[in-house]
XYZ file of C-alpha atoms in Angstrom:
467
model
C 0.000 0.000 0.000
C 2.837 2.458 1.079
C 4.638 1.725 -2.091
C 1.033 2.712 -4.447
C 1.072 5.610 -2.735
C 4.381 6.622 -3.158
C 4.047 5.493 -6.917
C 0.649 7.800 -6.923
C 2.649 10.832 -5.732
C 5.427 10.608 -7.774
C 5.619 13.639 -10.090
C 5.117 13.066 -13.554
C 7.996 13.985 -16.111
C 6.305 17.214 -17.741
C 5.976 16.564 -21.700
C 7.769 19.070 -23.742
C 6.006 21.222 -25.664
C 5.693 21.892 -29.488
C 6.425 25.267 -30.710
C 3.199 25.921 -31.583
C -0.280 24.274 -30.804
C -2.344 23.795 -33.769
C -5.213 21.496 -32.112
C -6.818 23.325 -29.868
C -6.909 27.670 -28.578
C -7.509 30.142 -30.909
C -6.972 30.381 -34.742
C -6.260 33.236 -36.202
C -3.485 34.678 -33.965
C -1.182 31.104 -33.910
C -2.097 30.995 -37.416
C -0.597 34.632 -38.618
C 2.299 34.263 -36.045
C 3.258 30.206 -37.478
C 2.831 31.689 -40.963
C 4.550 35.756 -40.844
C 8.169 33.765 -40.312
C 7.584 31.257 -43.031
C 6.769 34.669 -45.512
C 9.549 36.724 -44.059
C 11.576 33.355 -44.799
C 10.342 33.285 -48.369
C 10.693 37.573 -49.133
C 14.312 36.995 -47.733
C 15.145 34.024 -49.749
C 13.970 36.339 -52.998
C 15.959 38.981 -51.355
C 18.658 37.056 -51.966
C 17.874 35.453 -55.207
C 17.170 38.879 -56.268
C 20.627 40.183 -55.518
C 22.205 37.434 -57.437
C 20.035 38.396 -60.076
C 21.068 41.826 -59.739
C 24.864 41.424 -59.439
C 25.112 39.213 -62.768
C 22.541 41.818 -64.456
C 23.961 44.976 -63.221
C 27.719 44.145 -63.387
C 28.480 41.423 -65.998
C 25.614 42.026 -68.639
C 22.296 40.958 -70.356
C 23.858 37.618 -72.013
C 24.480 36.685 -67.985
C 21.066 37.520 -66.965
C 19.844 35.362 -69.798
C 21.906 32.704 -68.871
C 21.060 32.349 -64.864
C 17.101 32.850 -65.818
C 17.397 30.276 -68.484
C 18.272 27.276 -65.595
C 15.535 27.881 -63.111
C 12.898 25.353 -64.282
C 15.618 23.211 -65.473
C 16.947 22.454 -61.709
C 13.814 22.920 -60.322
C 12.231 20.162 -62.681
C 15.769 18.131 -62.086
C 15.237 18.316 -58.300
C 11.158 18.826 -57.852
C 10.464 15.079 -57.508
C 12.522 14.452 -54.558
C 12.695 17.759 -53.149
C 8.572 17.108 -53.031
C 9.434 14.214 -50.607
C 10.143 16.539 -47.506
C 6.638 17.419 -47.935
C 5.398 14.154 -46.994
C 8.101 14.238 -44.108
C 6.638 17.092 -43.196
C 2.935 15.695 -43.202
C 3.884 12.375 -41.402
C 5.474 13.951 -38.673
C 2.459 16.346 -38.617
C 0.348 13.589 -38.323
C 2.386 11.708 -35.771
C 2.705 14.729 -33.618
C -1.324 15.227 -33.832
C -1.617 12.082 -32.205
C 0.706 11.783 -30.394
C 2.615 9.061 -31.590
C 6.084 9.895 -30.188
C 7.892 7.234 -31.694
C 6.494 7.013 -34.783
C 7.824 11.008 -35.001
C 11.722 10.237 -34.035
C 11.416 7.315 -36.395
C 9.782 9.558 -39.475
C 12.939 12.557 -38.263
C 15.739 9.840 -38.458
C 13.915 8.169 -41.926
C 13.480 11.929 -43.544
C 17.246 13.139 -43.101
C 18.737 9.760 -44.137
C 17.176 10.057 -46.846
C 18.147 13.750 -48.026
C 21.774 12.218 -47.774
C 21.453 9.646 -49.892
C 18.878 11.918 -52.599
C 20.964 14.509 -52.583
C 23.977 13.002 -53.327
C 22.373 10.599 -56.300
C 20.675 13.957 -57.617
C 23.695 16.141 -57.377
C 25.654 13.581 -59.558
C 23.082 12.854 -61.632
C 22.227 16.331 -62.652
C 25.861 17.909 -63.278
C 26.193 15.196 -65.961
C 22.934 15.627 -67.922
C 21.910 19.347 -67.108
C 23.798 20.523 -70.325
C 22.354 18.375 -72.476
C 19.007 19.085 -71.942
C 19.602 23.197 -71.985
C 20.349 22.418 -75.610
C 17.188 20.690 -75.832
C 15.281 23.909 -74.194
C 16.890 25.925 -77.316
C 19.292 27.926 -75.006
C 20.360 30.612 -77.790
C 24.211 29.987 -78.606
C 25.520 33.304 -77.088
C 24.315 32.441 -73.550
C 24.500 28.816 -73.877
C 28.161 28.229 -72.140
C 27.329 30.795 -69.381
C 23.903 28.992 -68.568
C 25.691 25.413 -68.303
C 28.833 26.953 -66.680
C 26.098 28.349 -63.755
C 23.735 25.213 -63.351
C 26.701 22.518 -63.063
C 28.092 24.399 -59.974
C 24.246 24.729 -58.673
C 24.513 21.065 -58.976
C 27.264 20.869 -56.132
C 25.131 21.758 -53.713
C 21.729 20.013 -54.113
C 23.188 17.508 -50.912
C 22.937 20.754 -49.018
C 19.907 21.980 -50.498
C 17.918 18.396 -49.624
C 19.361 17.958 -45.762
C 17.763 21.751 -45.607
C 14.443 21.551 -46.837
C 13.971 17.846 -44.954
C 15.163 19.443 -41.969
C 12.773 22.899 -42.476
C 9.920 20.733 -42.959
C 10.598 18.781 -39.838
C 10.800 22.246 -37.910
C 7.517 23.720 -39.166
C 5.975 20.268 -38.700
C 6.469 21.215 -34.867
C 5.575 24.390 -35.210
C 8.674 26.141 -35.836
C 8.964 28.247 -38.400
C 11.557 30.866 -37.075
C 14.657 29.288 -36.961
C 14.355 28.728 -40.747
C 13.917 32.278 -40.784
C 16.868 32.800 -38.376
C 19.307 30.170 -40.309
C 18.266 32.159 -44.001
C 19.214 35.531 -42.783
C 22.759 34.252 -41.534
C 23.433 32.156 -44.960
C 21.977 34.615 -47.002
C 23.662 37.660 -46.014
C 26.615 35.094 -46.510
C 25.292 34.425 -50.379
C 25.178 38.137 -50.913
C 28.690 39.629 -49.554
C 30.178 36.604 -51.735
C 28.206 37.507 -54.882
C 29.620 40.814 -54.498
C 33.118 39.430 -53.749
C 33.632 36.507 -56.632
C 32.019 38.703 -58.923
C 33.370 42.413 -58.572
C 37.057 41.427 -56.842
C 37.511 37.957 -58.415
C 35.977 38.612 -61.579
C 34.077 35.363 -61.748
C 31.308 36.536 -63.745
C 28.131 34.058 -63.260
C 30.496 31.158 -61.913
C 30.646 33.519 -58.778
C 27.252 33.848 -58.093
C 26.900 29.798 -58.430
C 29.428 29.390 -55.947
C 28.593 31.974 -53.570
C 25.066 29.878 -53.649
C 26.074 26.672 -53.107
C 28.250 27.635 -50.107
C 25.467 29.563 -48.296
C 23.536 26.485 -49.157
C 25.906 24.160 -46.987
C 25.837 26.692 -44.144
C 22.532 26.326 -44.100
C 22.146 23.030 -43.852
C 24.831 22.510 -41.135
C 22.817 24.967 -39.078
C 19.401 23.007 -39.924
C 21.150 19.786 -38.865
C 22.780 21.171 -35.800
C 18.999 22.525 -34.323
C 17.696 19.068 -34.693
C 20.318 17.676 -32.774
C 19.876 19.651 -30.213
C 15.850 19.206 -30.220
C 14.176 18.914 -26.316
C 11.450 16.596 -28.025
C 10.694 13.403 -29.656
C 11.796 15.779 -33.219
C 15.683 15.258 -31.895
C 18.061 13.898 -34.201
C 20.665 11.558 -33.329
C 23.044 11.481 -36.233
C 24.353 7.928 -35.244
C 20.878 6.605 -35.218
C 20.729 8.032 -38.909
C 18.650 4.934 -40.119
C 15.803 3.907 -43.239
C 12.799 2.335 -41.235
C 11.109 0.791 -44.406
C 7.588 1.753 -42.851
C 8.132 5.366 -42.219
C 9.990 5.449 -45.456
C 6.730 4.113 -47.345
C 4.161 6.774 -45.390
C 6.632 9.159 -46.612
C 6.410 8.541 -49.773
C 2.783 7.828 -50.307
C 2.333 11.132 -49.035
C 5.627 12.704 -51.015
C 5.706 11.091 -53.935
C 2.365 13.047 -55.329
C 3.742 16.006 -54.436
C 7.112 15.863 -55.895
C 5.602 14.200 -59.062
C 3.654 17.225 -58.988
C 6.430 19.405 -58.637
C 7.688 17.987 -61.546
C 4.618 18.587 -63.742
C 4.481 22.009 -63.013
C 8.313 22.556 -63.154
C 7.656 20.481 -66.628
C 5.126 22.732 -68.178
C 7.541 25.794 -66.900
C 10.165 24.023 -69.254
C 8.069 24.471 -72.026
C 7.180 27.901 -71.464
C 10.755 28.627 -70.757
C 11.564 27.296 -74.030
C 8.853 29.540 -75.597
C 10.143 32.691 -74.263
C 14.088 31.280 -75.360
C 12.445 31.121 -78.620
C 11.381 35.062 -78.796
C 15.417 35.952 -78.298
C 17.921 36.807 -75.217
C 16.225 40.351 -75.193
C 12.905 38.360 -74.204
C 15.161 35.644 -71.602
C 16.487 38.334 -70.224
C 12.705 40.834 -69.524
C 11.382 37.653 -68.145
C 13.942 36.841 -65.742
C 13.829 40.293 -64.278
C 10.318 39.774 -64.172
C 10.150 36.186 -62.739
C 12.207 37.583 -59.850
C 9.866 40.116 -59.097
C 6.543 38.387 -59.255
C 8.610 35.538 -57.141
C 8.290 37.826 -54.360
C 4.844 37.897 -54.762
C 4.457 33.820 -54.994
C 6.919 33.278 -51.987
C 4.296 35.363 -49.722
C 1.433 33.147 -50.979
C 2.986 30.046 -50.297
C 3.803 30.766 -46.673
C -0.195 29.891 -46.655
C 0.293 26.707 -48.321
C 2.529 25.689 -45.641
C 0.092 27.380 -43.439
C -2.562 25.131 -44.438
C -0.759 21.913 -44.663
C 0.552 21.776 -41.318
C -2.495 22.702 -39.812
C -4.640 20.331 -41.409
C -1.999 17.098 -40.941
C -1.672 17.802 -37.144
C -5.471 18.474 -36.655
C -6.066 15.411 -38.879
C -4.615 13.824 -36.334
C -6.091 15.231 -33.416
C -9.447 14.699 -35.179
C -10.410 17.917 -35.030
C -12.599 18.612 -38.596
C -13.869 22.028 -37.838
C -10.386 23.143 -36.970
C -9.623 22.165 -40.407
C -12.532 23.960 -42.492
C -11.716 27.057 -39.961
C -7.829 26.482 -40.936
C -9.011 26.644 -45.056
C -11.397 29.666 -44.752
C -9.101 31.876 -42.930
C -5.752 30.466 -45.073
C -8.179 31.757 -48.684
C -9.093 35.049 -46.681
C -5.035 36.053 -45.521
C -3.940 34.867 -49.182
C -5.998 37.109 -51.104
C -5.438 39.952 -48.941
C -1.773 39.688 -48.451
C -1.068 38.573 -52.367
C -3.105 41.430 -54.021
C -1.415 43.579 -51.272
C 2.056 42.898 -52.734
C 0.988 42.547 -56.448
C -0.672 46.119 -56.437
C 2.886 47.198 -54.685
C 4.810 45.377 -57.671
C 2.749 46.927 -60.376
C 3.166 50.347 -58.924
C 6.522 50.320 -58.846
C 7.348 48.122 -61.431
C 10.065 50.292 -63.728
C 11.525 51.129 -60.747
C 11.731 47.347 -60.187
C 12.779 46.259 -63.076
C 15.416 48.585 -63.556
C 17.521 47.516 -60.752
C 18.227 44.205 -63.107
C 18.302 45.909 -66.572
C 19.409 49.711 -66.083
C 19.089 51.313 -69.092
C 17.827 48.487 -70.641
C 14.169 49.978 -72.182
C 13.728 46.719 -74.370
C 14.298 44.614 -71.470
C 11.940 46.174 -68.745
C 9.473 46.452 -71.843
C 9.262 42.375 -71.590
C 9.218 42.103 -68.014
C 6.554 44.626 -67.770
C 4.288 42.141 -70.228
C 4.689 39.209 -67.764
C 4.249 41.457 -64.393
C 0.768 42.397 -65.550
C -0.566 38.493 -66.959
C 1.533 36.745 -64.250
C 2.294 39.122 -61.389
C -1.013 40.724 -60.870
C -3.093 37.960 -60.437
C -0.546 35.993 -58.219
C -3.248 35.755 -55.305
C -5.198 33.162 -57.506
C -2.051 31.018 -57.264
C -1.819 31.088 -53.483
C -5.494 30.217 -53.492
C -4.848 26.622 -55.287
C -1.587 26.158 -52.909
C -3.589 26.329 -50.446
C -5.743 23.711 -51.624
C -3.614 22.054 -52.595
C -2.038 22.203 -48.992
C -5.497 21.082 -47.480
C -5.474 18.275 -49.914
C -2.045 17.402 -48.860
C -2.565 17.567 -45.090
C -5.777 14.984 -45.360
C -3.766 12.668 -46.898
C -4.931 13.428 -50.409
C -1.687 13.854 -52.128
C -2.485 11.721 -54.939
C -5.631 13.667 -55.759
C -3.812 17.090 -55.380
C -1.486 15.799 -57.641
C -4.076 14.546 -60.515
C -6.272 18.099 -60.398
C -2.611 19.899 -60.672
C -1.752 17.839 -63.331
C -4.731 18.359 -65.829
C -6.150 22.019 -64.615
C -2.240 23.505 -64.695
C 0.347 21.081 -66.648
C -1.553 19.602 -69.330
C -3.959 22.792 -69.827
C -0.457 24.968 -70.523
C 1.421 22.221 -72.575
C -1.752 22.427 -74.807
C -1.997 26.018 -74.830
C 1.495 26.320 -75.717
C 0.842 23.952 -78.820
C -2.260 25.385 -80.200
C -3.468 29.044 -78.892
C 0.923 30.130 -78.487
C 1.390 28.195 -81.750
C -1.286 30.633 -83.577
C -0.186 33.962 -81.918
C 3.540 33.475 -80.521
C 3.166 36.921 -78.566
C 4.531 36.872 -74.505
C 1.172 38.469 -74.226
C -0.789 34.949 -74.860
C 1.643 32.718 -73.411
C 1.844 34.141 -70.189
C -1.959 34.422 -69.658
C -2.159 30.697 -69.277
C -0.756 31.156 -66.357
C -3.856 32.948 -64.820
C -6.547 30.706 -66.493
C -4.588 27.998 -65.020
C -4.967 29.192 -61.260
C -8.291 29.506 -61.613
C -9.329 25.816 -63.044
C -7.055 24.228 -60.597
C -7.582 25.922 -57.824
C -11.896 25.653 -58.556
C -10.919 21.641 -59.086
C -9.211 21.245 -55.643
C -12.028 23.037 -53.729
C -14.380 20.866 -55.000
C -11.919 17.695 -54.004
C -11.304 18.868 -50.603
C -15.113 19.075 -49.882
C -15.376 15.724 -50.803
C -12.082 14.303 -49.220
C -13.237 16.109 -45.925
C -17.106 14.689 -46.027
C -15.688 11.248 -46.732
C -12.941 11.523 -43.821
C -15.193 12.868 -41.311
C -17.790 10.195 -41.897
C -15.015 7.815 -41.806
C -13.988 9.243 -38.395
C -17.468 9.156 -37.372
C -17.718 5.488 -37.717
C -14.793 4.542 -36.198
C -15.799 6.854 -32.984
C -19.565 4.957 -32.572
């Protein structure tokens, strides 16, 4: 009897708490404060990009602009399909964390950044080998050709680091953290910049600089990423000699991942295609739409904080089993996207010669171009955060595979045709960057109408199992 009591008494070892608590408390507070360091994340990490884009523009020339715009969809389409895994990673530890499956979380951690090692390296090798080749294939004009493979086979070098980062980040806002990412881009990319500046203007390096400068703030990044996890109070914390593949995790991982990283790849596809339209209106036309694309990538980066928004949200509520936590989490996601994306568009469009000119100066032909793309593409940016965050809702119910089909035939497929009969008829920027827009809209309508189903079916589902 003295012994029960003694066992009844016994203080219990306090659980440590998540960074942020998604299933229960007020929504709309948590929700800004999770999601304002995942957009200050992304308008630094354009920041950034920006100034690379800036430094090749500004002090080597046009033909280097050109040439760094012209690799973009190339790596991302290279890289999409497994860099679309550390959204599943992201998801299963959201769900495991939901409800409250400690184990299962450490397991999915350990699974996740074993597997960025091994991706990354496979992908890195794999892609400074054919990455050439197929810039030929995307009709790379011959006087920027050399610069554009020179850049993207040094990009190449750091994918490892670019993988063990975004696992890791997805990990952290999986938990609820979503300000050490912010922390660890301000310290690497204030790194990327004073070394753009340095390779290029005192080395002379030209766009080889700005590659390397990249990849090295890349690395630093991920050492930092890898270093927090170790250091983790929760069931989140890495070991790195535990660093081990458990086949199950690996599978949920992947059921969830795999859609999104195929769709990744569709998208980063149909970009290809369009990138190899504008290639085939002249470097003058390369050059206005990569000034452009890094303006109006400001404007997509602060949508898709809501995407992440939305995703983590949803998996952790999922669960928790909370379903009117995650129509609340969708209707206040749409309501901050629209506000916040026509909010920077209308800011973009204002100013958008002043923009523009910090990458071309001088250059009227150039800004010309990017203007065209700023008003199809940049304006309307909100309707793209809208389907990410369906897309995210999708994702975070499990519904990967059906996000994946509706992005595949109301974006991909709708462009590639577009690009082969309405582009093939009147081959004017004007028309092919307004399928961007129509796009949006059909995909994002699709994925409403699949979440309202998914969610119907999973909460009668939920339901039954309950009774």
């Amino acid at each position: 009897m003295l012994k029960l009591k003694e066992k009844i008494s016994e203080p219990k070892t306090p659980r440590k708490k998540r960074e942020t608590n998604f299933t229960s408390g007020p929504m709309l507070i948590p929700l800004m404060l999770f999601t304002l360091p995942v957009l200050a994340t992304g308008v630094l990490q354009f920041l950034y990009n920006a100034a690379d884009t800036a430094v090749v523009g500004r002090f080597v020339g046009k033909t280097a602009l050109a040439a760094v715009g012209s690799t973009g969809s190339l790596s991302n389409l290279i890289t999409g399909l497994f860099i679309g895994l550390s959204v599943g990673s992201g998801v299963a530890v959201s769900h495991a964390l939901g409800s409250g499956e400690e184990k299962d979380a450490s397991e999915i951690v350990h699974t996740s950044i074993a597997v960025s090692l091994v991706l990354g390296a496979a992908v890195g090798i794999a892609g400074f080998f054919i990455s050439t080749p197929l810039l030929h294939l995307m009709s790379v004009p011959d006087n920027v050709i050399s610069l554009s493979s020179r850049y993207i086979r040094i990009i190449f070098l750091g994918i490892p680091a670019q993988m063990v980062y975004n696992y890791g980040a997805a990990i952290l806002r999986a938990r609820g953290d979503t300000r050490h990412p912010l922390y660890f881009l301000i310290i690497s990319g204030g790194v990327n910049v004073g070394l753009n500046l340095f390779f290029v203007l005192v080395c002379n390096m030209s766009v080889a600089g700005v590659a390397y400068a990249t990849i090295i703030s890349q690395y630093l990044s991920a050492v930092m990423v890898t270093a927090l996890l170790c250091f983790l109070p929760d069931c989140c914390r890495l070991d790195l000699r535990k660093l081990k593949i458990y086949p199950g995790k690996l599978l949920k991982i992947i059921r969830i991942g795999i859609p999104a990283g195929v769709q990744s790849v569709l998208f980063s596809f149909s970009n290809v295609l369009i990138q190899s339209s504008v290639n085939s209106l002249g470097d003058i036309a390369m050059a206005g739409n990569t000034a452009a694309a890094n303006i109006d990538g400001l404007i997509y980066i602060a949508c898709n904080s809501f995407y992440h928004a939305a995703l983590n949200y949803t998996g952790q509520n999922l669960g928790a089993r909370k379903t009117d936590r995650i129509r609340r989490t969708c209707r206040l996601c749409l309501v901050m996207v629209t506000i916040v994306g026509l909010m920077i568009s209308g800011g973009c469009w204002i100013f958008r010669y002043e923009l523009l000119g910090i990458y071309a100066p001088g250059e009227k032909e150039v800004i010309e171009y990017g203007t065209i793309r700023l008003l199809y593409m940049g304006v309307p940016y909100f309707l793209c955060g809208a389907m990410e965050v369906m897309s995210g809702m999708l994702r975070g119910l499990g519904a990967s595979i059906t996000s994946m089909v509706v992005s595949l035939m109301g974006a991909c497929v709708m462009r590639i045709v577009w690009i082969y009969t309405v582009f093939s008829i009147r081959s004017t920027p004007e028309v092919l960057y307004i399928s961007y827009p129509i796009s949006w809209i059909l995909t994002g309508l699709c994925a409403y109408v699949c979440y309202r189903i998914v969610l119907g079916r999973t909460e009668k589902r939920l339901s039954e199992e309950g009774s």
